[in-house]
Each structure stands twice: as structure tokens, then as C-alpha cells.
PDB file of C-alpha atoms in Angstrom:
ATOM      1  CA  MET A 540      84.948   6.808 -58.801  1.00 39.00           C
ATOM      2  CA  SER A 541      86.075   4.276 -61.610  1.00 41.00           C
ATOM      3  CA  ASP A 542      83.226   3.492 -64.643  1.00 47.00           C
ATOM      4  CA  THR A 543      84.893   0.364 -64.671  1.00 48.00           C
ATOM      5  CA  PRO A 544      84.379  -2.584 -62.090  1.00 53.00           C
ATOM      6  CA  ARG A 545      87.597  -3.880 -60.723  1.00 62.00           C
ATOM      7  CA  HIS A 546      88.522  -7.302 -58.542  1.00 88.00           C
ATOM      8  CA  THR A 547      90.435  -5.637 -56.118  1.00 95.00           C
ATOM      9  CA  LYS A 548      92.535  -7.981 -54.144  1.00 96.00           C
ATOM     10  CA  LEU A 549      93.403  -7.890 -50.590  1.00 97.00           C
ATOM     11  CA  ILE A 550      97.415  -7.704 -49.343  1.00 98.00           C
ATOM     12  CA  VAL A 551      97.834  -8.473 -45.424  1.00 97.00           C
ATOM     13  CA  ALA A 552     100.816  -6.542 -44.095  1.00 97.00           C
ATOM     14  CA  LEU A 553     102.504  -8.856 -41.393  1.00 97.00           C
ATOM     15  CA  ASP A 554     104.210  -6.068 -39.401  1.00 95.00           C
ATOM     16  CA  THR A 555     106.658  -7.599 -36.812  1.00 97.00           C
ATOM     17  CA  GLN A 556     110.146  -8.413 -35.974  1.00 97.00           C
ATOM     18  CA  ASP A 557     109.039 -12.079 -34.498  1.00 97.00           C
ATOM     19  CA  THR A 558     109.439 -14.749 -37.062  1.00 97.00           C
ATOM     20  CA  ALA A 559     107.456 -17.031 -35.330  1.00 97.00           C
ATOM     21  CA  GLN A 560     104.742 -14.681 -35.074  1.00 97.00           C
ATOM     22  CA  ALA A 561     104.562 -13.786 -38.705  1.00 97.00           C
ATOM     23  CA  ARG A 562     104.813 -17.521 -39.957  1.00 96.00           C
ATOM     24  CA  GLN A 563     101.681 -18.112 -37.571  1.00 96.00           C
ATOM     25  CA  TRP A 564      99.953 -15.214 -39.448  1.00 96.00           C
ATOM     26  CA  ALA A 565     101.082 -16.447 -42.672  1.00 96.00           C
ATOM     27  CA  SER A 566      99.777 -19.891 -41.899  1.00 94.00           C
ATOM     28  CA  GLU A 567      96.217 -18.694 -40.535  1.00 94.00           C
ATOM     29  CA  LEU A 568      95.781 -16.335 -43.176  1.00 94.00           C
ATOM     30  CA  GLY A 569      96.163 -18.768 -46.009  1.00 86.00           C
ATOM     31  CA  GLY A 570      93.249 -19.040 -48.136  1.00 87.00           C
ATOM     32  CA  HIS A 571      91.917 -15.621 -46.800  1.00 92.00           C
ATOM     33  CA  ALA A 572      94.208 -13.139 -48.707  1.00 94.00           C
ATOM     34  CA  ASP A 573      95.605 -12.710 -52.019  1.00 95.00           C
ATOM     35  CA  MET A 574      99.210 -12.038 -50.957  1.00 97.00           C
ATOM     36  CA  ILE A 575     101.303 -11.093 -47.859  1.00 97.00           C
ATOM     37  CA  LYS A 576     103.504  -8.331 -46.985  1.00 98.00           C
ATOM     38  CA  LEU A 577     106.829  -8.258 -45.398  1.00 98.00           C
ATOM     39  CA  GLY A 578     108.532  -4.897 -45.230  1.00 97.00           C
ATOM     40  CA  LEU A 579     111.467  -3.123 -43.306  1.00 96.00           C
ATOM     41  CA  GLU A 580     110.454  -3.757 -39.961  1.00 96.00           C
ATOM     42  CA  PHE A 581     110.692  -7.621 -40.434  1.00 98.00           C
ATOM     43  CA  ALA A 582     113.525  -7.282 -42.758  1.00 97.00           C
ATOM     44  CA  TYR A 583     115.764  -5.800 -40.647  1.00 97.00           C
ATOM     45  CA  ALA A 584     114.820  -7.739 -37.624  1.00 97.00           C
ATOM     46  CA  ALA A 585     114.774 -11.246 -39.014  1.00 97.00           C
ATOM     47  CA  GLY A 586     116.763 -11.103 -42.141  1.00 97.00           C
ATOM     48  CA  PHE A 587     115.704 -12.066 -46.048  1.00 97.00           C
ATOM     49  CA  ASP A 588     116.204 -16.122 -45.081  1.00 97.00           C
ATOM     50  CA  ALA A 589     113.278 -15.574 -42.809  1.00 98.00           C
ATOM     51  CA  VAL A 590     111.266 -13.542 -45.454  1.00 98.00           C
ATOM     52  CA  SER A 591     111.752 -16.279 -47.413  1.00 96.00           C
ATOM     53  CA  ASP A 592     110.568 -18.813 -45.276  1.00 96.00           C
ATOM     54  CA  VAL A 593     107.465 -16.793 -44.088  1.00 97.00           C
ATOM     55  CA  ALA A 594     106.002 -16.127 -47.556  1.00 95.00           C
ATOM     56  CA  GLY A 595     106.588 -20.101 -48.437  1.00 93.00           C
ATOM     57  CA  THR A 596     104.882 -20.511 -51.574  1.00 91.00           C
ATOM     58  CA  GLN A 597     102.588 -17.535 -51.079  1.00 93.00           C
ATOM     59  CA  PRO A 598     102.791 -14.350 -53.271  1.00 96.00           C
ATOM     60  CA  LEU A 599     104.880 -11.721 -51.515  1.00 98.00           C
ATOM     61  CA  PHE A 600     104.744  -8.132 -51.442  1.00 98.00           C
ATOM     62  CA  LEU A 601     108.222  -7.069 -50.597  1.00 98.00           C
ATOM     63  CA  ASP A 602     107.898  -3.698 -49.303  1.00 98.00           C
ATOM     64  CA  LEU A 603     111.269  -1.976 -49.157  1.00 98.00           C
ATOM     65  CA  LYS A 604     110.820   1.219 -50.671  1.00 98.00           C
ATOM     66  CA  LEU A 605     114.051   1.660 -52.092  1.00 98.00           C
ATOM     67  CA  HIS A 606     115.920   5.077 -52.337  1.00 98.00           C
ATOM     68  CA  ASP A 607     119.633   5.601 -53.157  1.00 98.00           C
ATOM     69  CA  ILE A 608     121.494   6.422 -56.200  1.00 98.00           C
ATOM     70  CA  PRO A 609     120.714   4.608 -59.339  1.00 98.00           C
ATOM     71  CA  ASN A 610     123.209   2.344 -59.124  1.00 98.00           C
ATOM     72  CA  THR A 611     122.751   1.061 -55.561  1.00 98.00           C
ATOM     73  CA  VAL A 612     119.225   0.424 -56.014  1.00 98.00           C
ATOM     74  CA  ALA A 613     119.688  -1.478 -59.127  1.00 98.00           C
ATOM     75  CA  SER A 614     122.198  -3.921 -57.358  1.00 98.00           C
ATOM     76  CA  ALA A 615     119.518  -4.093 -54.413  1.00 98.00           C
ATOM     77  CA  VAL A 616     117.042  -5.290 -57.034  1.00 98.00           C
ATOM     78  CA  ARG A 617     119.237  -7.820 -58.629  1.00 98.00           C
ATOM     79  CA  SER A 618     120.272  -9.105 -54.801  1.00 97.00           C
ATOM     80  CA  LEU A 619     116.538  -9.199 -54.065  1.00 97.00           C
ATOM     81  CA  SER A 620     115.849 -11.654 -57.184  1.00 96.00           C
ATOM     82  CA  ARG A 621     116.171 -14.731 -54.974  1.00 94.00           C
ATOM     83  CA  LEU A 622     113.204 -13.884 -53.127  1.00 96.00           C
ATOM     84  CA  ARG A 623     110.940 -13.891 -56.238  1.00 96.00           C
ATOM     85  CA  PRO A 624     108.599 -11.083 -54.856  1.00 98.00           C
ATOM     86  CA  ARG A 625     105.338 -10.539 -56.739  1.00 98.00           C
ATOM     87  CA  LEU A 626     105.213  -6.919 -55.961  1.00 98.00           C
ATOM     88  CA  LEU A 627     108.714  -4.312 -54.849  1.00 98.00           C
ATOM     89  CA  THR A 628     108.636  -0.682 -53.838  1.00 98.00           C
ATOM     90  CA  LEU A 629     110.868   1.931 -54.565  1.00 98.00           C
ATOM     91  CA  HIS A 630     110.611   5.714 -53.573  1.00 98.00           C
ATOM     92  CA  ALA A 631     109.470   7.801 -57.055  1.00 98.00           C
ATOM     93  CA  SER A 632     111.024  10.980 -55.546  1.00 96.00           C
ATOM     94  CA  GLY A 633     114.356   9.076 -56.050  1.00 97.00           C
ATOM     95  CA  GLY A 634     113.876  10.378 -59.453  1.00 98.00           C
ATOM     96  CA  ARG A 635     113.981   9.054 -63.242  1.00 98.00           C
ATOM     97  CA  ALA A 636     116.994   7.556 -63.487  1.00 98.00           C
ATOM     98  CA  MET A 637     116.635   5.597 -60.199  1.00 98.00           C
ATOM     99  CA  MET A 638     113.504   4.163 -61.361  1.00 98.00           C
ATOM    100  CA  GLN A 639     114.856   3.540 -64.740  1.00 98.00           C
ATOM    101  CA  ALA A 640     117.972   1.804 -63.326  1.00 98.00           C
ATOM    102  CA  ALA A 641     115.342  -0.205 -61.134  1.00 98.00           C
ATOM    103  CA  ARG A 642     113.524  -1.369 -64.243  1.00 98.00           C
ATOM    104  CA  ALA A 643     116.377  -2.489 -66.070  1.00 98.00           C
ATOM    105  CA  ALA A 644     118.032  -4.744 -63.194  1.00 98.00           C
ATOM    106  CA  CYS A 645     114.940  -6.123 -62.591  1.00 98.00           C
ATOM    107  CA  ASP A 646     114.294  -7.118 -66.187  1.00 97.00           C
ATOM    108  CA  GLU A 647     117.972  -8.564 -66.404  1.00 97.00           C
ATOM    109  CA  ALA A 648     117.913 -10.284 -63.368  1.00 97.00           C
ATOM    110  CA  PHE A 649     114.649 -11.928 -62.711  1.00 96.00           C
ATOM    111  CA  PRO A 650     113.328 -14.841 -65.225  1.00 94.00           C
ATOM    112  CA  ALA A 651     110.772 -13.344 -67.581  1.00 93.00           C
ATOM    113  CA  ASP A 652     107.883 -15.336 -66.255  1.00 93.00           C
ATOM    114  CA  ALA A 653     108.943 -14.445 -62.316  1.00 94.00           C
ATOM    115  CA  ARG A 654     109.594 -10.688 -62.656  1.00 96.00           C
ATOM    116  CA  PRO A 655     107.943  -8.748 -59.844  1.00 97.00           C
ATOM    117  CA  GLU A 656     105.730  -5.539 -60.760  1.00 98.00           C
ATOM    118  CA  LEU A 657     107.673  -2.439 -59.841  1.00 98.00           C
ATOM    119  CA  LEU A 658     105.689   0.016 -57.617  1.00 98.00           C
ATOM    120  CA  ALA A 659     106.207   3.499 -56.900  1.00 98.00           C
ATOM    121  CA  VAL A 660     105.703   5.351 -53.932  1.00 97.00           C
ATOM    122  CA  THR A 661     104.348   8.526 -54.325  1.00 94.00           C
ATOM    123  CA  VAL A 662     103.317  10.065 -50.913  1.00 91.00           C
ATOM    124  CA  LEU A 663     103.281   8.283 -47.686  1.00 88.00           C
ATOM    125  CA  THR A 664      99.951   7.618 -46.273  1.00 80.00           C
ATOM    126  CA  SER A 665     101.153   9.298 -42.900  1.00 83.00           C
ATOM    127  CA  LEU A 666     101.934  12.740 -44.446  1.00 87.00           C
ATOM    128  CA  ASP A 667      98.984  15.012 -45.054  1.00 88.00           C
ATOM    129  CA  ASP A 668      99.560  18.624 -46.564  1.00 92.00           C
ATOM    130  CA  ALA A 669     101.083  20.163 -43.441  1.00 95.00           C
ATOM    131  CA  ALA A 670     103.418  17.447 -43.129  1.00 94.00           C
ATOM    132  CA  LEU A 671     104.582  17.528 -46.690  1.00 93.00           C
ATOM    133  CA  ALA A 672     105.042  21.542 -46.713  1.00 94.00           C
ATOM    134  CA  GLU A 673     107.495  20.941 -43.620  1.00 96.00           C
ATOM    135  CA  THR A 674     109.815  19.069 -46.468  1.00 94.00           C
ATOM    136  CA  GLY A 675     109.698  21.836 -48.992  1.00 94.00           C
ATOM    137  CA  VAL A 676     106.744  20.807 -50.827  1.00 94.00           C
ATOM    138  CA  THR A 677     104.324  23.349 -50.842  1.00 90.00           C
ATOM    139  CA  GLY A 678     101.785  22.322 -53.603  1.00 90.00           C
ATOM    140  CA  GLY A 679      99.942  19.878 -51.925  1.00 92.00           C
ATOM    141  CA  THR A 680      99.663  15.977 -51.558  1.00 91.00           C
ATOM    142  CA  ARG A 681      97.279  15.705 -54.537  1.00 91.00           C
ATOM    143  CA  ASP A 682      99.610  17.859 -56.985  1.00 94.00           C
ATOM    144  CA  GLN A 683     102.517  15.772 -55.673  1.00 95.00           C
ATOM    145  CA  VAL A 684     100.939  12.681 -55.817  1.00 94.00           C
ATOM    146  CA  LEU A 685     100.068  13.171 -59.607  1.00 95.00           C
ATOM    147  CA  ARG A 686     103.250  14.708 -60.441  1.00 96.00           C
ATOM    148  CA  LEU A 687     105.410  11.748 -59.103  1.00 97.00           C
ATOM    149  CA  GLY A 688     102.790   9.273 -60.320  1.00 97.00           C
ATOM    150  CA  ALA A 689     103.264  10.676 -64.073  1.00 98.00           C
ATOM    151  CA  LEU A 690     107.237  10.545 -63.501  1.00 98.00           C
ATOM    152  CA  ALA A 691     107.115   6.764 -62.587  1.00 98.00           C
ATOM    153  CA  MET A 692     105.000   5.455 -64.885  1.00 98.00           C
ATOM    154  CA  ASP A 693     107.008   7.457 -67.776  1.00 98.00           C
ATOM    155  CA  SER A 694     110.377   6.120 -66.286  1.00 98.00           C
ATOM    156  CA  GLY A 695     108.570   2.392 -66.935  1.00 98.00           C
ATOM    157  CA  MET A 696     107.395   1.450 -63.588  1.00 98.00           C
ATOM    158  CA  ASP A 697     104.295  -0.876 -63.094  1.00 98.00           C
ATOM    159  CA  GLY A 698     102.269   0.909 -60.858  1.00 98.00           C
ATOM    160  CA  LEU A 699     101.997   3.005 -57.918  1.00 98.00           C
ATOM    161  CA  VAL A 700     101.342   3.082 -54.052  1.00 96.00           C
ATOM    162  CA  CYS A 701      99.216   5.692 -53.242  1.00 91.00           C
ATOM    163  CA  SER A 702      96.494   6.960 -50.427  1.00 86.00           C
ATOM    164  CA  ALA A 703      92.811   5.781 -51.495  1.00 86.00           C
ATOM    165  CA  HIS A 704      92.094   9.589 -51.524  1.00 85.00           C
ATOM    166  CA  GLU A 705      94.294   9.813 -54.786  1.00 90.00           C
ATOM    167  CA  LEU A 706      93.026   7.105 -56.513  1.00 92.00           C
ATOM    168  CA  ALA A 707      90.353   8.685 -58.375  1.00 92.00           C
ATOM    169  CA  LEU A 708      92.712  11.480 -59.665  1.00 93.00           C
ATOM    170  CA  LEU A 709      95.375   8.762 -60.846  1.00 96.00           C
ATOM    171  CA  ARG A 710      92.755   6.977 -62.556  1.00 94.00           C
ATOM    172  CA  GLN A 711      91.536   9.789 -64.395  1.00 95.00           C
ATOM    173  CA  GLU A 712      94.822  11.502 -65.314  1.00 96.00           C
ATOM    174  CA  LEU A 713      96.751   7.817 -65.854  1.00 96.00           C
ATOM    175  CA  GLY A 714      94.056   5.686 -66.727  1.00 95.00           C
ATOM    176  CA  ALA A 715      93.875   1.646 -66.287  1.00 93.00           C
ATOM    177  CA  LYS A 716      97.392   0.916 -66.624  1.00 94.00           C
ATOM    178  CA  PRO A 717      99.173   1.833 -63.599  1.00 97.00           C
ATOM    179  CA  VAL A 718      98.691  -1.149 -61.076  1.00 97.00           C
ATOM    180  CA  LEU A 719      97.466   0.716 -57.772  1.00 97.00           C
ATOM    181  CA  VAL A 720      98.274  -0.268 -54.202  1.00 97.00           C
ATOM    182  CA  THR A 721      96.538   1.319 -51.613  1.00 93.00           C
ATOM    183  CA  PRO A 722      97.564   1.538 -47.916  1.00 90.00           C
ATOM    184  CA  GLY A 723      96.149   2.890 -44.983  1.00 81.00           C
ATOM    185  CA  ILE A 724      92.876   1.055 -45.521  1.00 91.00           C
ATOM    186  CA  ARG A 725      90.648   0.756 -42.241  1.00 84.00           C
ATOM    187  CA  PRO A 726      87.398  -1.165 -41.811  1.00 84.00           C
ATOM    188  CA  ALA A 727      84.819   1.129 -40.571  1.00 68.00           C
ATOM    189  CA  GLY A 728      84.963   1.296 -36.754  1.00 55.00           C
ATOM    190  CA  SER A 729      88.409   0.572 -36.659  1.00 59.00           C
ATOM    191  CA  ASP A 730      91.413   2.299 -34.946  1.00 56.00           C
ATOM    192  CA  GLN A 731      92.576   5.247 -37.712  1.00 52.00           C
ATOM    193  CA  GLY A 732      96.345   4.478 -35.964  1.00 53.00           C
ATOM    194  CA  ASP A 733      99.023   6.474 -37.512  1.00 46.00           C
ATOM    195  CA  GLN A 734      97.786   7.009 -40.759  1.00 47.00           C
ATOM    196  CA  LYS A 735      96.063  10.161 -41.961  1.00 49.00           C
ATOM    197  CA  ARG A 736      94.530   9.619 -45.221  1.00 49.00           C
ATOM    198  CA  ILE A 737      92.315   6.593 -45.286  1.00 63.00           C
ATOM    199  CA  MET A 738      89.200   4.766 -46.198  1.00 84.00           C
ATOM    200  CA  THR A 739      87.327   1.485 -46.088  1.00 91.00           C
ATOM    201  CA  PRO A 740      88.044  -1.239 -48.474  1.00 93.00           C
ATOM    202  CA  ALA A 741      85.005  -1.091 -50.149  1.00 92.00           C
ATOM    203  CA  GLN A 742      85.569   2.952 -50.789  1.00 91.00           C
ATOM    204  CA  ALA A 743      89.012   2.194 -52.162  1.00 92.00           C
ATOM    205  CA  ARG A 744      87.653  -0.616 -54.416  1.00 93.00           C
ATOM    206  CA  ASP A 745      85.017   2.215 -55.906  1.00 92.00           C
ATOM    207  CA  ALA A 746      87.911   4.483 -56.314  1.00 91.00           C
ATOM    208  CA  GLY A 747      89.811   2.224 -58.679  1.00 93.00           C
ATOM    209  CA  ALA A 748      92.197   0.434 -56.416  1.00 95.00           C
ATOM    210  CA  ASP A 749      93.738  -3.078 -57.846  1.00 97.00           C
ATOM    211  CA  TRP A 750      95.042  -4.313 -54.113  1.00 97.00           C
ATOM    212  CA  ILE A 751      94.631  -2.723 -50.534  1.00 96.00           C
ATOM    213  CA  VAL A 752      96.885  -3.107 -47.764  1.00 95.00           C
ATOM    214  CA  VAL A 753      95.411  -4.008 -44.461  1.00 95.00           C
ATOM    215  CA  GLY A 754      97.655  -4.639 -41.387  1.00 94.00           C
ATOM    216  CA  ARG A 755      96.942  -4.182 -37.895  1.00 92.00           C
ATOM    217  CA  PRO A 756      92.987  -4.208 -38.130  1.00 94.00           C
ATOM    218  CA  ILE A 757      93.574  -7.935 -39.347  1.00 96.00           C
ATOM    219  CA  THR A 758      96.624  -8.967 -37.657  1.00 95.00           C
ATOM    220  CA  ARG A 759      95.625  -7.593 -34.147  1.00 93.00           C
ATOM    221  CA  ALA A 760      92.212  -9.132 -34.205  1.00 94.00           C
ATOM    222  CA  ALA A 761      90.964 -11.714 -32.263  1.00 94.00           C
ATOM    223  CA  ASN A 762      90.359 -14.025 -34.969  1.00 95.00           C
ATOM    224  CA  PRO A 763      93.047 -12.535 -37.976  1.00 96.00           C
ATOM    225  CA  ALA A 764      91.282 -15.302 -40.585  1.00 96.00           C
ATOM    226  CA  ALA A 765      87.885 -14.366 -39.489  1.00 95.00           C
ATOM    227  CA  ALA A 766      89.043 -10.517 -39.804  1.00 95.00           C
ATOM    228  CA  ALA A 767      90.286 -11.094 -43.572  1.00 95.00           C
ATOM    229  CA  ALA A 768      87.750 -12.985 -44.528  1.00 94.00           C
ATOM    230  CA  ALA A 769      84.891 -10.136 -43.631  1.00 94.00           C
ATOM    231  CA  ILE A 770      87.261  -7.957 -45.700  1.00 95.00           C
ATOM    232  CA  ALA A 771      87.112  -9.994 -48.658  1.00 93.00           C
ATOM    233  CA  VAL A 772      83.495 -10.317 -48.491  1.00 92.00           C
ATOM    234  CA  GLU A 773      83.167  -6.537 -48.433  1.00 91.00           C
ATOM    235  CA  LEU A 774      85.504  -6.478 -51.439  1.00 92.00           C
ATOM    236  CA  ALA A 775      83.410  -8.837 -53.495  1.00 89.00           C
ATOM    237  CA  GLY A 776      80.268  -6.742 -52.377  1.00 79.00           C
TER     238      GLY A 776
END
């Protein structure tokens, strides 16, 4: 657990292919979430004009997990500058040169007062040690997260996307500097879904998360605004 109390904020993932549905959720959640997340599912189905439309004036976490050769990722970052995301993701496993190229492109393409925080994805929360070993990584999830996290911060990233179960380790090893964004958050009693390494909002806060990402437990609730508000209360407690 972190020794320093953190003001952990809530990101709501709007995981849908339907622009009208995403727009409705964004409207309902206004004032109940600190940021909305739109990712691959929505961007591929609806396009980037729809991303801009749904986000409106709300802070946007654009979760595209860029991963390609350095020049291609740098070009992608420049192309995304018109959307003005607050947070933007890429895979740390793309390596140092790719992350450095993304950093340079971000600093070049975005106005200084509108640059997003670049977040490196360490290990997806759908992967456990056994699944990671199938890809050839045999040292275990924690070692891989720490290895990629250190590489990302040394390559100019602003923060990391990680499972809540690696939060305390990353804080211990990397200190307070990284912005830590944590998906796989499930309020007590909710369906685990396809996530394997999960925590409750309060547990993630206490472990050192700056942001938590919650999707289905909010968007599929009978009252999404009330579900988001309940999580905000939990985080504040």
C-alpha cells in the first residue's frame, strides 16, 4: 500500500460500437465521472469523428494501445492530435525506440498546454502467469510488469497502465512519478467478466492508483449515473 494518500479518480469505459449508446452514456455520466474512455471497439466501428462527437468537452482517455514500428506510431500520434485526448496509450512491449518516437511526436504535434499523458501498457489484465508463459515470457506477470514499467519511464512515458495487483510494486520500485492507470476494477459483488487480475475501487486507491477504469459495472447497471456515483463515494472514503 502507498504511504501517501492519493486522490484517485474515475474513468468510465464506454465500450460499445453504437454512437448513440456512447453519446447517451456520456451524457448520463456527466458530473459523475472524471473522464471517459473510448477505445478500439468504438473507434473502429464509429470512426474518429464520432470519438470527437461523443467526448465533446469531457476529458478523453483514448485507449488505442498503439504498437508498431517507431515511424508508424509517431505518425499515428500526430494524426490523433486533433482529438486532444488527455490520456493516450501504447504498448511498452513495442520497445524503447517506439516509445521515444511517440514522445517526440507528441511534443511536436500537440500544443504545450494540451499534450496528453502518454501511458505505456505493461501486461494486459486479461493475462495471468500461465497465459503470459504461452507467449514466451516465463518470468511471471510481476517481473514483466516491472521490467516494462521501468523501460517505459526511462523512454519518456508519463505513466503506465497496469493491473491493480502490480500497483504497490510499481510504486515501491518507481516512486510517485508514474501516472498509474488501472483497469480490471470491479466493485464488490460485480461480475469478474474476462478480467483475471482485479481489485475493488478502494483496494486500487489504497495500492496507489491515480486513475481507475470501470466499464461494464457502470454502463450495464440499471442506473449508470448512480453506479458511477457510488464508486466515487467509495474512492472518497
